[in-house]
PDB file of C-alpha atoms in Angstrom:
ATOM      1  CA  MET A 264       0.000   0.000   0.000  1.00  0.00           C
ATOM      2  CA  GLU A 265       2.828   2.401   0.838  1.00  0.00           C
ATOM      3  CA  HIS A 266       4.429   1.728  -2.535  1.00  0.00           C
ATOM      4  CA  ALA A 267       1.176   2.444  -4.415  1.00  0.00           C
ATOM      5  CA  ALA A 268       0.743   5.749  -2.569  1.00  0.00           C
ATOM      6  CA  ARG A 269       4.146   7.097  -3.569  1.00  0.00           C
ATOM      7  CA  PRO A 270       3.833  10.192  -5.753  1.00  0.00           C
ATOM      8  CA  ARG A 271       5.448  10.226  -9.175  1.00  0.00           C
ATOM      9  CA  TRP A 272       7.521  13.292  -8.319  1.00  0.00           C
ATOM     10  CA  GLY A 273       9.427  11.207  -5.773  1.00  0.00           C
ATOM     11  CA  ARG A 274      11.637   9.800  -8.520  1.00  0.00           C
ATOM     12  CA  TYR A 275      12.620  13.349  -9.529  1.00  0.00           C
ATOM     13  CA  ALA A 276      13.590  14.077  -5.942  1.00  0.00           C
ATOM     14  CA  LEU A 277      15.767  10.953  -5.980  1.00  0.00           C
ATOM     15  CA  ALA A 278      17.391  12.080  -9.243  1.00  0.00           C
ATOM     16  CA  GLY A 279      18.040  15.471  -7.686  1.00  0.00           C
ATOM     17  CA  PHE A 280      19.637  13.829  -4.660  1.00  0.00           C
ATOM     18  CA  VAL A 281      21.927  11.738  -6.867  1.00  0.00           C
ATOM     19  CA  ALA A 282      22.965  14.916  -8.691  1.00  0.00           C
ATOM     20  CA  LEU A 283      23.752  16.589  -5.361  1.00  0.00           C
ATOM     21  CA  VAL A 284      25.846  13.607  -4.236  1.00  0.00           C
ATOM     22  CA  VAL A 285      27.823  13.715  -7.491  1.00  0.00           C
ATOM     23  CA  ALA A 286      28.347  17.470  -7.099  1.00  0.00           C
ATOM     24  CA  THR A 287      29.481  17.024  -3.490  1.00  0.00           C
ATOM     25  CA  ASN A 288      32.001  14.356  -4.521  1.00  0.00           C
ATOM     26  CA  ILE A 289      33.365  16.613  -7.268  1.00  0.00           C
ATOM     27  CA  ALA A 290      33.802  19.383  -4.711  1.00  0.00           C
ATOM     28  CA  GLY A 291      35.405  16.914  -2.305  1.00  0.00           C
ATOM     29  CA  ILE A 292      38.016  15.991  -4.908  1.00  0.00           C
ATOM     30  CA  PHE A 293      38.779  19.350  -6.531  1.00  0.00           C
ATOM     31  CA  TRP A 294      38.152  21.788  -3.677  1.00  0.00           C
ATOM     32  CA  ALA A 295      41.831  22.696  -3.398  1.00  0.00           C
ATOM     33  CA  ARG A 296      41.837  23.959  -6.992  1.00  0.00           C
ATOM     34  CA  LEU A 297      38.324  25.387  -7.060  1.00  0.00           C
ATOM     35  CA  VAL A 298      38.716  27.489  -3.925  1.00  0.00           C
ATOM     36  CA  GLU A 299      41.297  29.648  -5.716  1.00  0.00           C
ATOM     37  CA  ASP A 300      40.181  29.313  -9.336  1.00  0.00           C
ATOM     38  CA  SER A 301      36.404  29.473  -8.835  1.00  0.00           C
ATOM     39  CA  PRO A 302      35.125  29.729  -5.241  1.00  0.00           C
ATOM     40  CA  THR A 303      31.667  30.457  -6.668  1.00  0.00           C
ATOM     41  CA  ALA A 304      31.626  27.059  -8.370  1.00  0.00           C
ATOM     42  CA  LEU A 305      32.889  25.397  -5.199  1.00  0.00           C
ATOM     43  CA  ILE A 306      30.014  26.562  -2.990  1.00  0.00           C
ATOM     44  CA  ALA A 307      27.557  25.803  -5.793  1.00  0.00           C
ATOM     45  CA  LEU A 308      28.805  22.225  -5.823  1.00  0.00           C
ATOM     46  CA  SER A 309      28.843  21.863  -2.046  1.00  0.00           C
ATOM     47  CA  SER A 310      27.747  24.062   0.859  1.00  0.00           C
ATOM     48  CA  ARG A 311      29.885  22.407   3.526  1.00  0.00           C
ATOM     49  CA  ASN A 312      30.971  24.839   6.227  1.00  0.00           C
ATOM     50  CA  ARG A 313      34.660  24.551   5.380  1.00  0.00           C
ATOM     51  CA  TYR A 314      34.076  25.388   1.736  1.00  0.00           C
ATOM     52  CA  LEU A 315      31.982  28.405   2.642  1.00  0.00           C
ATOM     53  CA  ALA A 316      34.670  29.692   5.014  1.00  0.00           C
ATOM     54  CA  LEU A 317      37.543  29.021   2.608  1.00  0.00           C
ATOM     55  CA  SER A 318      35.667  30.696  -0.227  1.00  0.00           C
ATOM     56  CA  LEU A 319      35.278  33.824   1.894  1.00  0.00           C
ATOM     57  CA  GLY A 320      38.994  33.671   2.609  1.00  0.00           C
ATOM     58  CA  ALA A 321      39.572  33.514  -1.143  1.00  0.00           C
ATOM     59  CA  ASP A 322      37.672  36.821  -1.534  1.00  0.00           C
ATOM     60  CA  LEU A 323      34.392  35.382  -2.763  1.00  0.00           C
ATOM     61  CA  PRO A 324      32.032  38.350  -3.310  1.00  0.00           C
ATOM     62  CA  LEU A 325      29.518  38.614  -0.497  1.00  0.00           C
ATOM     63  CA  LEU A 326      26.695  38.845  -3.022  1.00  0.00           C
ATOM     64  CA  SER A 327      27.659  35.417  -4.402  1.00  0.00           C
ATOM     65  CA  TYR A 328      28.015  34.066  -0.867  1.00  0.00           C
ATOM     66  CA  TRP A 329      24.546  35.259   0.137  1.00  0.00           C
ATOM     67  CA  VAL A 330      22.866  34.154  -3.088  1.00  0.00           C
ATOM     68  CA  ILE A 331      24.520  30.837  -3.955  1.00  0.00           C
ATOM     69  CA  GLY A 332      25.009  29.665  -0.377  1.00  0.00           C
ATOM     70  CA  PRO A 333      21.336  29.837   0.643  1.00  0.00           C
ATOM     71  CA  VAL A 334      20.146  28.347  -2.655  1.00  0.00           C
ATOM     72  CA  ARG A 335      22.526  25.380  -2.359  1.00  0.00           C
ATOM     73  CA  ILE A 336      21.654  24.659   1.277  1.00  0.00           C
ATOM     74  CA  ALA A 337      17.921  25.054   0.674  1.00  0.00           C
ATOM     75  CA  ALA A 338      18.031  22.849  -2.437  1.00  0.00           C
ATOM     76  CA  ALA A 339      19.672  19.992  -0.527  1.00  0.00           C
ATOM     77  CA  PHE A 340      17.254  20.289   2.397  1.00  0.00           C
ATOM     78  CA  LEU A 341      14.118  20.498   0.273  1.00  0.00           C
ATOM     79  CA  ILE A 342      15.150  17.610  -1.975  1.00  0.00           C
ATOM     80  CA  CYS A 343      15.739  15.389   1.077  1.00  0.00           C
ATOM     81  CA  HIS A 344      12.458  16.624   2.555  1.00  0.00           C
ATOM     82  CA  ALA A 345      10.682  15.637  -0.675  1.00  0.00           C
ATOM     83  CA  ILE A 346      12.273  12.174  -0.570  1.00  0.00           C
ATOM     84  CA  GLY A 347      11.087  11.723   3.010  1.00  0.00           C
ATOM     85  CA  ARG A 348       7.591  12.913   2.114  1.00  0.00           C
ATOM     86  CA  ALA A 349       7.400  10.602  -0.917  1.00  0.00           C
ATOM     87  CA  TYR A 350       9.002   7.428   0.478  1.00  0.00           C
ATOM     88  CA  ARG A 351       8.338   7.774   4.225  1.00  0.00           C
ATOM     89  CA  THR A 352       9.880   4.961   6.320  1.00  0.00           C
ATOM     90  CA  THR A 353      11.713   3.563   3.302  1.00  0.00           C
ATOM     91  CA  ALA A 354      13.517   6.907   2.958  1.00  0.00           C
ATOM     92  CA  LEU A 355      14.567   6.812   6.615  1.00  0.00           C
ATOM     93  CA  GLY A 356      16.101   3.405   5.967  1.00  0.00           C
ATOM     94  CA  TRP A 357      18.134   4.849   3.107  1.00  0.00           C
ATOM     95  CA  PHE A 358      19.386   7.792   5.120  1.00  0.00           C
ATOM     96  CA  THR A 359      20.174   5.876   8.304  1.00  0.00           C
ATOM     97  CA  ARG A 360      21.687   2.626   7.007  1.00  0.00           C
ATOM     98  CA  TYR A 361      24.959   4.428   6.231  1.00  0.00           C
ATOM     99  CA  LEU A 362      24.998   6.260   9.565  1.00  0.00           C
ATOM    100  CA  GLY A 363      24.816   3.260  11.864  1.00  0.00           C
ATOM    101  CA  VAL A 364      21.574   4.452  13.499  1.00  0.00           C
ATOM    102  CA  ASP A 365      19.603   1.665  15.168  1.00  0.00           C
ATOM    103  CA  GLN A 366      15.792   1.548  15.154  1.00  0.00           C
ATOM    104  CA  ALA A 367      15.399   2.463  18.826  1.00  0.00           C
ATOM    105  CA  SER A 368      17.535   5.580  18.390  1.00  0.00           C
ATOM    106  CA  LEU A 369      15.634   6.496  15.236  1.00  0.00           C
ATOM    107  CA  ASP A 370      12.252   6.103  16.976  1.00  0.00           C
ATOM    108  CA  SER A 371      13.457   8.274  19.855  1.00  0.00           C
ATOM    109  CA  PHE A 372      14.732  10.900  17.430  1.00  0.00           C
ATOM    110  CA  GLN A 373      11.391  10.953  15.619  1.00  0.00           C
ATOM    111  CA  ARG A 374       9.513  11.536  18.864  1.00  0.00           C
ATOM    112  CA  GLY A 375      11.940  14.290  19.771  1.00  0.00           C
ATOM    113  CA  PHE A 376      11.539  15.840  16.340  1.00  0.00           C
ATOM    114  CA  ASP A 377       7.798  16.242  16.747  1.00  0.00           C
ATOM    115  CA  ARG A 378       8.272  18.011  20.075  1.00  0.00           C
ATOM    116  CA  ALA A 379      11.218  20.222  19.143  1.00  0.00           C
ATOM    117  CA  ALA A 380      11.098  20.751  15.367  1.00  0.00           C
ATOM    118  CA  ILE A 381      11.156  24.506  15.884  1.00  0.00           C
ATOM    119  CA  VAL A 382      14.707  24.134  17.248  1.00  0.00           C
ATOM    120  CA  ILE A 383      15.916  21.043  15.377  1.00  0.00           C
ATOM    121  CA  VAL A 384      15.250  22.300  11.836  1.00  0.00           C
ATOM    122  CA  PRO A 385      17.170  25.604  12.123  1.00  0.00           C
ATOM    123  CA  PHE A 386      20.018  24.034  14.118  1.00  0.00           C
ATOM    124  CA  PHE A 387      20.443  21.040  11.788  1.00  0.00           C
ATOM    125  CA  VAL A 388      19.717  22.862   8.548  1.00  0.00           C
ATOM    126  CA  GLY A 389      22.599  21.010   6.878  1.00  0.00           C
ATOM    127  CA  SER A 390      21.471  17.520   7.935  1.00  0.00           C
ATOM    128  CA  ASN A 391      20.050  15.279   5.221  1.00  0.00           C
ATOM    129  CA  LEU A 392      18.538  13.024   7.886  1.00  0.00           C
ATOM    130  CA  VAL A 393      16.693  15.886   9.580  1.00  0.00           C
ATOM    131  CA  ALA A 394      15.493  17.116   6.187  1.00  0.00           C
ATOM    132  CA  ALA A 395      14.193  13.645   5.278  1.00  0.00           C
ATOM    133  CA  LEU A 396      12.568  13.275   8.693  1.00  0.00           C
ATOM    134  CA  SER A 397      10.730  16.574   8.226  1.00  0.00           C
ATOM    135  CA  GLY A 398       9.246  15.045   5.088  1.00  0.00           C
ATOM    136  CA  VAL A 399       8.421  11.725   6.733  1.00  0.00           C
ATOM    137  CA  ARG A 400       6.574  13.582   9.488  1.00  0.00           C
ATOM    138  CA  LEU A 401       4.734  15.608   6.796  1.00  0.00           C
ATOM    139  CA  MET A 402       5.834  18.913   8.258  1.00  0.00           C
ATOM    140  CA  PRO A 403       3.796  21.664   6.538  1.00  0.00           C
ATOM    141  CA  LEU A 404       5.823  23.846   4.181  1.00  0.00           C
ATOM    142  CA  ALA A 405       4.255  26.928   5.745  1.00  0.00           C
ATOM    143  CA  ARG A 406       6.058  25.965   8.964  1.00  0.00           C
ATOM    144  CA  LEU A 407       9.164  24.407   7.424  1.00  0.00           C
ATOM    145  CA  VAL A 408      10.211  27.225   5.086  1.00  0.00           C
ATOM    146  CA  PRO A 409      10.499  29.975   7.771  1.00  0.00           C
ATOM    147  CA  LEU A 410      12.478  27.659  10.060  1.00  0.00           C
ATOM    148  CA  LEU A 411      14.726  26.675   7.157  1.00  0.00           C
ATOM    149  CA  ALA A 412      15.295  30.338   6.264  1.00  0.00           C
ATOM    150  CA  ILE A 413      16.200  31.191   9.862  1.00  0.00           C
ATOM    151  CA  GLY A 414      18.663  28.303  10.027  1.00  0.00           C
ATOM    152  CA  ILE A 415      20.316  29.192   6.710  1.00  0.00           C
ATOM    153  CA  VAL A 416      20.740  32.875   7.563  1.00  0.00           C
ATOM    154  CA  ALA A 417      22.093  32.056  11.036  1.00  0.00           C
ATOM    155  CA  ARG A 418      24.558  29.505   9.657  1.00  0.00           C
ATOM    156  CA  LEU A 419      25.876  31.763   6.894  1.00  0.00           C
ATOM    157  CA  ALA A 420      26.146  34.759   9.222  1.00  0.00           C
ATOM    158  CA  LEU A 421      28.070  32.689  11.784  1.00  0.00           C
ATOM    159  CA  ILE A 422      30.474  31.361   9.150  1.00  0.00           C
ATOM    160  CA  GLN A 423      31.024  34.869   7.787  1.00  0.00           C
ATOM    161  CA  TRP A 424      31.750  36.109  11.301  1.00  0.00           C
ATOM    162  CA  PHE A 425      34.252  33.330  11.987  1.00  0.00           C
ATOM    163  CA  ALA A 426      35.889  33.888   8.576  1.00  0.00           C
ATOM    164  CA  SER A 427      36.391  37.557   9.429  1.00  0.00           C
ATOM    165  CA  ILE A 428      37.920  36.701  12.806  1.00  0.00           C
ATOM    166  CA  PHE A 429      40.301  34.139  11.318  1.00  0.00           C
ATOM    167  CA  ASP A 430      40.970  36.012   8.083  1.00  0.00           C
ATOM    168  CA  ASP A 431      44.767  35.967   8.546  1.00  0.00           C
ATOM    169  CA  GLU A 432      44.765  32.223   9.211  1.00  0.00           C
ATOM    170  CA  LEU A 433      42.567  31.542   6.182  1.00  0.00           C
ATOM    171  CA  THR A 434      44.823  33.671   3.990  1.00  0.00           C
ATOM    172  CA  ALA A 435      47.928  31.849   5.204  1.00  0.00           C
ATOM    173  CA  PHE A 436      46.316  28.472   4.580  1.00  0.00           C
ATOM    174  CA  LEU A 437      45.219  29.460   1.078  1.00  0.00           C
ATOM    175  CA  GLU A 438      48.724  30.698   0.258  1.00  0.00           C
ATOM    176  CA  TRP A 439      50.120  27.344   1.382  1.00  0.00           C
ATOM    177  CA  LEU A 440      47.428  25.559  -0.582  1.00  0.00           C
ATOM    178  CA  GLN A 441      48.423  27.339  -3.789  1.00  0.00           C
ATOM    179  CA  ARG A 442      51.811  25.640  -3.631  1.00  0.00           C
ATOM    180  CA  TYR A 443      50.471  22.162  -2.905  1.00  0.00           C
ATOM    181  CA  SER A 444      46.997  22.186  -4.450  1.00  0.00           C
ATOM    182  CA  TRP A 445      47.565  19.180  -6.732  1.00  0.00           C
ATOM    183  CA  TRP A 446      48.909  17.175  -3.811  1.00  0.00           C
ATOM    184  CA  ALA A 447      45.740  18.089  -1.934  1.00  0.00           C
ATOM    185  CA  VAL A 448      43.659  16.969  -4.931  1.00  0.00           C
ATOM    186  CA  GLY A 449      45.433  13.601  -4.942  1.00  0.00           C
ATOM    187  CA  ALA A 450      44.858  13.142  -1.222  1.00  0.00           C
ATOM    188  CA  SER A 451      41.211  14.175  -1.655  1.00  0.00           C
ATOM    189  CA  VAL A 452      40.665  11.542  -4.365  1.00  0.00           C
ATOM    190  CA  VAL A 453      41.866   8.850  -1.979  1.00  0.00           C
ATOM    191  CA  LEU A 454      39.777  10.233   0.892  1.00  0.00           C
ATOM    192  CA  VAL A 455      36.576  10.462  -1.171  1.00  0.00           C
ATOM    193  CA  LEU A 456      37.037   6.910  -2.456  1.00  0.00           C
ATOM    194  CA  LEU A 457      37.643   5.594   1.072  1.00  0.00           C
ATOM    195  CA  ILE A 458      34.586   7.371   2.479  1.00  0.00           C
ATOM    196  CA  ASN A 459      32.341   6.136  -0.319  1.00  0.00           C
ATOM    197  CA  ALA A 460      33.684   2.587   0.024  1.00  0.00           C
ATOM    198  CA  ARG A 461      33.067   2.677   3.781  1.00  0.00           C
ATOM    199  CA  ASN A 462      29.516   3.938   3.246  1.00  0.00           C
ATOM    200  CA  VAL A 463      28.790   1.203   0.710  1.00  0.00           C
ATOM    201  CA  ARG A 464      30.172  -1.502   2.994  1.00  0.00           C
ATOM    202  CA  GLY A 465      28.265  -0.066   5.974  1.00  0.00           C
ATOM    203  CA  GLY A 466      25.031   0.064   4.003  1.00  0.00           C
ATOM    204  CA  SER A 467      25.430  -3.444   2.646  1.00  0.00           C
ATOM    205  CA  ALA A 468      26.072  -4.832   6.101  1.00  0.00           C
ATOM    206  CA  ARG A 469      22.778  -3.565   7.508  1.00  0.00           C
TER     207      ARG A 469
END
């Protein structure tokens, strides 16, 4: 019955998620080159905190930071929310099997989500699991979107603040990175492959 009730647009959400995973892996491999050559492309590929901070250190225009950053974070959250809304408990299985979350912990987290969504969504705005859970629990968009906006603005403002405080350190790191960027790319290839292999093994074992 659950399978028959799944909306057709769920498959498009899955395709969007696959595209985001590919983009994140590309950023994970080539970040050391992109942060200097095209920080705009880097944060479009991935909105991880470190990439946002490094891009600011590389003199990314604030307009790009405050346009691309929110769009990328919101896109990831809403796509995972749509997957949760379309596939319900099946989606939670997909998102948790690679995280080592047992059923009891997941049930407890779901109960906590219903009671504290107003805090959880803004605080964990970058969490795919929280995004999927908001869809599974059928959180109304009229409530979700304002909380998501608050979380995105707070996260980006905090990262910008930290980047300004540690501007000298970021500049020094980026200068070092210029000299060894291809070595960093090579190390990143190995790291991305190891992480993906671990995730596949972890998912297959559950």
